[in-house]
XYZ file of C-alpha atoms in Angstrom:
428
model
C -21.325 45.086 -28.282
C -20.947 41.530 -27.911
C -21.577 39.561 -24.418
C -18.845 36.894 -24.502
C -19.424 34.014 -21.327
C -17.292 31.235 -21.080
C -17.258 28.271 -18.179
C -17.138 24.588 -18.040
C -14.788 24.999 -21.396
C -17.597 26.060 -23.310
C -18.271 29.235 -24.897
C -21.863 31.604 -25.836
C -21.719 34.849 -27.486
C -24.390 36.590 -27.673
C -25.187 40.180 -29.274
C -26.136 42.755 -27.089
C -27.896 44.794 -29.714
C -25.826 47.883 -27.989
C -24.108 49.772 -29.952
C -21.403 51.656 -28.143
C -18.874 54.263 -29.856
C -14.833 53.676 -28.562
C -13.609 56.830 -29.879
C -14.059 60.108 -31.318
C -11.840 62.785 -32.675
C -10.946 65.276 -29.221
C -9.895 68.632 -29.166
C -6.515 69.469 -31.506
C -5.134 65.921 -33.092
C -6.105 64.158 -29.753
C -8.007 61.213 -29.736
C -10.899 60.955 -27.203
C -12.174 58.026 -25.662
C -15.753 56.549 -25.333
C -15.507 53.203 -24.004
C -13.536 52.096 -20.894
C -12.257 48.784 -21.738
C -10.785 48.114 -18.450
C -13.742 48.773 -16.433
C -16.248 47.530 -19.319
C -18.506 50.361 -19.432
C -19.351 53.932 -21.730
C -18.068 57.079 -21.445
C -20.166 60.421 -21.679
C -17.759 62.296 -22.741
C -17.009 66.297 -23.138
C -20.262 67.790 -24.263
C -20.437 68.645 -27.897
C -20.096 72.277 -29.160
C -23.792 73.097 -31.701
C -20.843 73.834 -34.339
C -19.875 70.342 -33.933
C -22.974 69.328 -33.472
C -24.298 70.977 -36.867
C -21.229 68.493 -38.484
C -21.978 65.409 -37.164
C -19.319 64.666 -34.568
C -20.190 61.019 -34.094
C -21.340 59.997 -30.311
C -23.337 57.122 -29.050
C -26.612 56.440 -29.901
C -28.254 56.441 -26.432
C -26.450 58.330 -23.002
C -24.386 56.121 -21.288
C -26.595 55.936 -18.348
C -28.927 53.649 -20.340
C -26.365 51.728 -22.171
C -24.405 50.896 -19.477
C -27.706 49.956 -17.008
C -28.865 47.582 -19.822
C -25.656 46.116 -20.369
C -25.072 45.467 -16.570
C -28.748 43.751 -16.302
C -27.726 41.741 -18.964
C -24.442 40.505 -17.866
C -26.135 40.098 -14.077
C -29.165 38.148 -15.849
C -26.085 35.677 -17.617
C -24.364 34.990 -14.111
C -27.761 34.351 -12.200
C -29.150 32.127 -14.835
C -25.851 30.090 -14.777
C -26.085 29.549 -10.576
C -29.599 28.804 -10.449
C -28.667 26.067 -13.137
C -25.336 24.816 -11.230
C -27.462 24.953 -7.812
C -30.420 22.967 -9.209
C -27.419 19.857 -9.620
C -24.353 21.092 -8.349
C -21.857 18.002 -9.538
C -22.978 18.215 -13.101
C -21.814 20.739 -16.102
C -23.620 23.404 -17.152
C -24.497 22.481 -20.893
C -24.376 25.011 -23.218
C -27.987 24.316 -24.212
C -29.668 24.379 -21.379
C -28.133 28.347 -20.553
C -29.632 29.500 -24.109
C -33.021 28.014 -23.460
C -33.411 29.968 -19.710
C -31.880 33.249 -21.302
C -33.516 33.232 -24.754
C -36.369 30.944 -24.520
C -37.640 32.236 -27.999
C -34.037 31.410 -29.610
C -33.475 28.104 -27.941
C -31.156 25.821 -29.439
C -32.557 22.735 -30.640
C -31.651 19.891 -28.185
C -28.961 17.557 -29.237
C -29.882 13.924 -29.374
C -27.910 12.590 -26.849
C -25.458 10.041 -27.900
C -23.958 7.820 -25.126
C -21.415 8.033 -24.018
C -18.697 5.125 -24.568
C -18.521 2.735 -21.074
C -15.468 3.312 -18.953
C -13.953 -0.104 -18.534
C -13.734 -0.580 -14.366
C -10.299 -1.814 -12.830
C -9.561 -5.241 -12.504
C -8.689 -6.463 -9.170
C -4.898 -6.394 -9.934
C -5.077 -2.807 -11.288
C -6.905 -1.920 -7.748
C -4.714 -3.938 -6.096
C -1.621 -2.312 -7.378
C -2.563 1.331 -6.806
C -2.984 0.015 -3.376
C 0.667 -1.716 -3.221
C 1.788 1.623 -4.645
C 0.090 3.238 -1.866
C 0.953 1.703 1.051
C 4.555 0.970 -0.473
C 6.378 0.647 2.942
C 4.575 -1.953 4.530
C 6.487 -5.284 4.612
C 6.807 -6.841 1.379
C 5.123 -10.072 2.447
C 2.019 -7.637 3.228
C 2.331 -6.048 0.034
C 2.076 -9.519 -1.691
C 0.049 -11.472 -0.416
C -2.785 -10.178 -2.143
C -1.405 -11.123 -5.487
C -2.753 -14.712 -5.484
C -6.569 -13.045 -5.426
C -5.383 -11.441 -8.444
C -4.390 -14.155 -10.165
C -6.974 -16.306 -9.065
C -9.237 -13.722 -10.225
C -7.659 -13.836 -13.887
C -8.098 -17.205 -14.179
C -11.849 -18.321 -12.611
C -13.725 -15.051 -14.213
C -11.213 -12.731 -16.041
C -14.113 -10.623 -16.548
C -15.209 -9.976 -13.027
C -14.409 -6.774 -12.032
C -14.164 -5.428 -7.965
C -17.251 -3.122 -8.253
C -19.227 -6.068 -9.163
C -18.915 -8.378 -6.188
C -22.548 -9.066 -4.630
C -22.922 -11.487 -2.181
C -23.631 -13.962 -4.565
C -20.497 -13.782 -6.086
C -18.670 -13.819 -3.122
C -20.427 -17.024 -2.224
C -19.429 -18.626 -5.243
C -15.714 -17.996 -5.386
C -15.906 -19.279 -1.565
C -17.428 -22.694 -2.863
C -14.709 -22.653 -5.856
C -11.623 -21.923 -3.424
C -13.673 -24.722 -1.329
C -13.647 -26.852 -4.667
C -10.045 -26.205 -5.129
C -9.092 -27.736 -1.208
C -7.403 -24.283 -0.590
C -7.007 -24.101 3.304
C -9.235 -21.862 5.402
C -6.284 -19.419 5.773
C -5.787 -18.989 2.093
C -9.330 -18.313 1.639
C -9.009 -15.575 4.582
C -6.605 -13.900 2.685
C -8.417 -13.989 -0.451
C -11.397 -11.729 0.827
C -9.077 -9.821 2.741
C -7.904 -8.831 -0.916
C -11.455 -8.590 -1.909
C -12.049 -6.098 1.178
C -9.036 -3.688 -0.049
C -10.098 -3.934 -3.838
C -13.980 -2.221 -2.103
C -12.152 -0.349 0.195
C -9.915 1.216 -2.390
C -12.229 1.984 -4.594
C -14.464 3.946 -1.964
C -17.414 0.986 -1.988
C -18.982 -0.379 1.403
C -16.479 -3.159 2.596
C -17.411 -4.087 5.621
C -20.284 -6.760 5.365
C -20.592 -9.544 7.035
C -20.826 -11.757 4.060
C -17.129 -10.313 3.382
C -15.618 -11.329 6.500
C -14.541 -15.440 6.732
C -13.289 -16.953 9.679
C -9.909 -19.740 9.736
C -8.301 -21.762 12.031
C -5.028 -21.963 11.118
C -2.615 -25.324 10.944
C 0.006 -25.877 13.023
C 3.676 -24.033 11.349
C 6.396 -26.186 10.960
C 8.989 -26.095 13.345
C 12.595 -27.834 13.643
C 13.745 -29.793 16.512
C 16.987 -29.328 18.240
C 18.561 -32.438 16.511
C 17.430 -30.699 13.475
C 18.950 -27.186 14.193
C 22.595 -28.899 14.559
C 22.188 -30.929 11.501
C 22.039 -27.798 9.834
C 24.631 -26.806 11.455
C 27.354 -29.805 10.681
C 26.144 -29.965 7.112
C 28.908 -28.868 4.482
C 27.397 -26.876 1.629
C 28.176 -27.776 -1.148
C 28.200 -24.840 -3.535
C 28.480 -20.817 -2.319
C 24.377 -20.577 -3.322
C 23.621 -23.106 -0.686
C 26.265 -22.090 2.251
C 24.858 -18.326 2.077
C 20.963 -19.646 2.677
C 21.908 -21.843 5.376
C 23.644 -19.579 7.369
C 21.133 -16.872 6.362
C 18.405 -19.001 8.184
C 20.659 -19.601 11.114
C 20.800 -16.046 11.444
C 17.475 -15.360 11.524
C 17.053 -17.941 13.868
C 19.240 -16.689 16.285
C 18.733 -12.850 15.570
C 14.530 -13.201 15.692
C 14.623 -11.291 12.497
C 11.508 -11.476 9.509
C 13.479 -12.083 5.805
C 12.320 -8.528 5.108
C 14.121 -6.834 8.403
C 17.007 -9.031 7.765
C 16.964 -7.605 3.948
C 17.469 -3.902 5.832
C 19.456 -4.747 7.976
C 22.983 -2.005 8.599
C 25.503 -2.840 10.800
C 25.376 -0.286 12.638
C 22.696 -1.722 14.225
C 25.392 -4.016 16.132
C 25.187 -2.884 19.727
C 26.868 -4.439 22.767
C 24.999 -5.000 25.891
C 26.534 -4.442 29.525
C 25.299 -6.364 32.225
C 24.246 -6.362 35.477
C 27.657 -8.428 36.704
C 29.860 -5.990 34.445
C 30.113 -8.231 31.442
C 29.431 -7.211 27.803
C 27.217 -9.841 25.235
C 26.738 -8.742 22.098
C 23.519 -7.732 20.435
C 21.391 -6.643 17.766
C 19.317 -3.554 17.881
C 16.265 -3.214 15.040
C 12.756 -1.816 14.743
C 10.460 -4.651 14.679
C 8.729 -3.988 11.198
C 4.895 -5.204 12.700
C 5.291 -3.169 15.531
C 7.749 -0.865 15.535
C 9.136 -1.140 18.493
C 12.828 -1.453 19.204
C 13.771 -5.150 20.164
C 17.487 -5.283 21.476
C 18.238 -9.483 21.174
C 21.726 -11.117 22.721
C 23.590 -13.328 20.264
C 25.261 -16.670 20.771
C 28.662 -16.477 19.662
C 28.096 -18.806 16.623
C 25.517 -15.880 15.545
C 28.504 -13.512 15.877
C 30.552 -16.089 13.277
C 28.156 -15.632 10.582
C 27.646 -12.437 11.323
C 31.157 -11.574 10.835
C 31.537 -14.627 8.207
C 29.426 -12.517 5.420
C 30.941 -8.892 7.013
C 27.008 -8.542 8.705
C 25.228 -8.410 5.351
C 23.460 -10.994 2.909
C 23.115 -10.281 -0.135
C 19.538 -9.511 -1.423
C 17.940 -13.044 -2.733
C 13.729 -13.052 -3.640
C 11.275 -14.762 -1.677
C 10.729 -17.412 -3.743
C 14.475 -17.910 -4.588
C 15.281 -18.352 -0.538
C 12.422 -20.893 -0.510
C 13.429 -22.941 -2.846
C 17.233 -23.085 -1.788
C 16.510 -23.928 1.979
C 14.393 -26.400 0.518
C 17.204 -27.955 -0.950
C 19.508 -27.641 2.365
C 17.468 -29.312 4.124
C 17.390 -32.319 2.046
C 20.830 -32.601 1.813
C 21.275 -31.801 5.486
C 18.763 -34.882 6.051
C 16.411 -33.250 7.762
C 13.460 -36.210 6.569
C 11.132 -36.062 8.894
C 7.427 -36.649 8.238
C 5.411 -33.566 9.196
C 1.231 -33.331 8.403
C 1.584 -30.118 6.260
C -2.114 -30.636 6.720
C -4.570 -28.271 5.353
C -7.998 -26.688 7.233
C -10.150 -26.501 4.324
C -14.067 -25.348 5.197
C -13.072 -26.236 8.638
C -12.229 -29.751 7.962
C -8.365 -31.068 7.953
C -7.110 -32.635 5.028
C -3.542 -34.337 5.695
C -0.597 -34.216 3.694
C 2.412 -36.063 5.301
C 5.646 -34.612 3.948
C 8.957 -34.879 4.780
C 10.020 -31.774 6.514
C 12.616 -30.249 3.533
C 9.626 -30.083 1.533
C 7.833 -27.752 3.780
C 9.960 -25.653 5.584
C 10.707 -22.330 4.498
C 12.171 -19.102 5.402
C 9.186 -18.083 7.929
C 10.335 -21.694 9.625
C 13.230 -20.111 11.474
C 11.176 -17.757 13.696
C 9.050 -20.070 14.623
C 11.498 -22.675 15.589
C 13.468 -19.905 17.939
C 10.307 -18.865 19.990
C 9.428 -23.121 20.204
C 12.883 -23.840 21.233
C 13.662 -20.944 23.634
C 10.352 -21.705 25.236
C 11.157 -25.203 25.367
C 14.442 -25.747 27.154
C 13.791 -22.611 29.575
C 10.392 -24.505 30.881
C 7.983 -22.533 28.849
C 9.163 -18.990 29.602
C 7.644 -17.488 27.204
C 9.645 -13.864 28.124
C 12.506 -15.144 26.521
C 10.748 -15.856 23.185
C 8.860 -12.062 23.192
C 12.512 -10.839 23.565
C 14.515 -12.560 20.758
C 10.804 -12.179 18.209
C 10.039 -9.076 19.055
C 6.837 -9.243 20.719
C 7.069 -6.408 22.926
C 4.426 -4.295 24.269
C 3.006 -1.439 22.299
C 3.899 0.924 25.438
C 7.967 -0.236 25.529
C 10.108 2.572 24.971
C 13.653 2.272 23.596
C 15.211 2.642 27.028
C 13.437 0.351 28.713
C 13.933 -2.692 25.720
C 17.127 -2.147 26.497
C 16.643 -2.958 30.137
C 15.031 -5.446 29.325
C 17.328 -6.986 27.058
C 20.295 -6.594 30.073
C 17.912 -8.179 32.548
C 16.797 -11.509 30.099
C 20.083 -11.685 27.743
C 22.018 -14.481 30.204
C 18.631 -16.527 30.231
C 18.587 -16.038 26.465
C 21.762 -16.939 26.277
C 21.878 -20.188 28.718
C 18.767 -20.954 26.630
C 20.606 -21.065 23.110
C 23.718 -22.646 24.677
C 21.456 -25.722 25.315
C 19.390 -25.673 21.917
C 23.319 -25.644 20.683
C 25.836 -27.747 22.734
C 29.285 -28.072 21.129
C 27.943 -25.523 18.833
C 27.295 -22.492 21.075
C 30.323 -21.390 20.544
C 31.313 -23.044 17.156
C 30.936 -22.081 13.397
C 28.624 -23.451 10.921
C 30.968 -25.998 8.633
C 32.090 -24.904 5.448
């Protein structure tokens, strides 16, 4: 008999020095049986007849009370060996060495000369940072990028840095080069946010003070009323250009992020009855920070465009939209200077630009909750409405209420950002 253990993958066999007999010729042509394979243990057998006995009948060597009790102590010494040894450091293997040396000290195998194993590269920050991204792949997309410019940064200051190995030190000196580099406070901010996730992700403390970095941030750009209706009058000049402008009029009017705008259905069209009887019409969306329902009146011109592009835009990049409202509005004359200043270590460093150079798709949200606030004498209700701000607590029902109870202040507020152009149509 042969005591066969396996575990871990590996393998030991071992001889028992047992011998046990499986069968024997029975009674007649039958065959009888000596060894219960299914149980794993002998048989005794019928008892032998002295004529039988006189011809050498073979049987086993021993009785089966003794073979089977030596057997069983070995097989229970095997499997109490192994646990003591998987106890003593229960997240390591079992090596196939260290069993033979408890269970047959005088037979031990020789002990392998280690050999090392080969390093296991770690993740680089963008491999950390996409498994997060992958992760968390419903969050906004502006959340989901804005971690990429660590990465890159990251690729291009000390390729071979790797998360796991940011100390303190380290984390002082990429400060100092960001610092060196006049990238503003708020850029830095985001930078060991990303560093934070890349720790976090990886299961590594994360929350150390020498992690966390503090930014004011610069005033946002936004456009003046004058500004608005220059946008407005302008006449695109190509297809490209007329669907960003009235893209960004949208979202100005409709409150909406470029991402909820992106998911936008139009089902989500929803008229609004008020107190007086009257109907205004509205958009109904989940805010995507929030996710609270925010139900928002619309001018009529919003209604135009709405209905101009059959209440959907078709899907352009980030960085595509940027650069095309860019170019709107600097051919819509919008020249203003504006300090796109920077907050760099806590100091400002200026940078006077004209306006088309800075504004952006972000730009129209802001400019709604300045301008609503500003010709309603700072109500800033009206603002929370049409952005989305709501309380955490708001149901559905009662943003509705809401909506009917603020919509002809909303509306009385846009029809004086707008003039002529309340009800009008953006020029073609």
């Amino acid at each position: 008999m042969r005591l066969t253990t396996r575990w871990h993958g590996q393998e030991l066999q071992t001889d028992t020095g047992e011998r046990v007999l499986l069968a024997r010729p029975g009674k007649g042509e039958e065959m009888e049986v000596m060894w219960d394979a299914k149980g794993q243990r002998a048989l005794g057998g019928r008892r032998l007849t002295p004529k039988e006995e006189e011809a050498g009948v073979p049987t086993h060597p021993d009785t089966v009370t003794n073979i089977n009790a030596r057997l069983g102590a070995l097989e229970k010494n095997v499997i109490d060996t192994f646990n003591r040894l998987f106890d003593a450091a229960p997240y390591a293997q079992v090596s196939k060495a260290a069993l033979v040396a408890v269970l047959y000290p005088a037979t031990a195998m020789p002990t392998p000369v280690p050999v090392a194993a080969p390093a296991v590269a770690s993740r680089t920050f963008r491999q950390v940072l996409e498994e997060w991204k992958a992760e968390n792949r419903n969050l906004a997309k502006d959340s989901l990028r804005k971690y990429d410019q660590l990465a890159t940064m990251m690729e291009s200051w000390q390729p071979d840095l790797r998360p796991d190995q940011v100390t303190q030190k380290v984390a002082k000196e990429y400060q100092q080069h960001l610092l060196d580099l006049q990238k503003s406070d708020a850029t830095i901010k985001v930078h060991f946010g990303g560093m934070r996730k890349c720790l976090e992700q990886l299961g590594l403390p994360h929350d150390m003070a020498w992690l966390q970095y503090s930014a004011k941030n610069a005033p946002q750009l936004d456009l003046e009323i004058e500004e608005v209706r220059k946008l407005i009058r302008w006449r695109p000049t190509s297809e490209a250009l007329a669907e960003e402008r009235d893209r960004w009029l949208f979202q100005l009017f409709s409150g909406r992020r470029y991402e909820d705008l992106e998911k936008f259905d139009v089902r989500e069209r929803i008229t609004l009855t008020l107190e007086d009887g009257s109907q205004v019409p509205a958009l109904l969306h989940a805010q995507g920070k929030t996710g609270n329902d925010a139900a928002v009146p619309l001018p009529p011109i919003a209604v135009r465009i709405g209905e101009r592009w059959k209440w959907h835009f078709p899907a352009r990049t980030w960085q595509h939209r940027g650069d095309v409202i860019k170019e709107v509005a600097q051919a819509a004359g919008l020249t203003r200077e504006w300090d796109d200043r920077l907050i760099t270590g806590g100091k400002v460093v200026h940078n006077w630009r004209p306006i088309y150079q800075v504004i952006g798709t972000h730009t129209a949200r802001h400019t709604a909750g300045t301008l609503l606030k500003q010709v309603s004498n700072g109500n800033k209700g009206l603002a929370r409405l049409v952005l989305g701000h709501a309380e955490e607590d708001v149901t559905d029902r009662y943003a509705k209420d809401k909506a009917r109870l603020l919509a002809p202040e909303v509306l009385k507020a846009w029809e004086k950002i707008l003039g002529e152009w309340y009800n009008g149509e953006p020029a073609r």
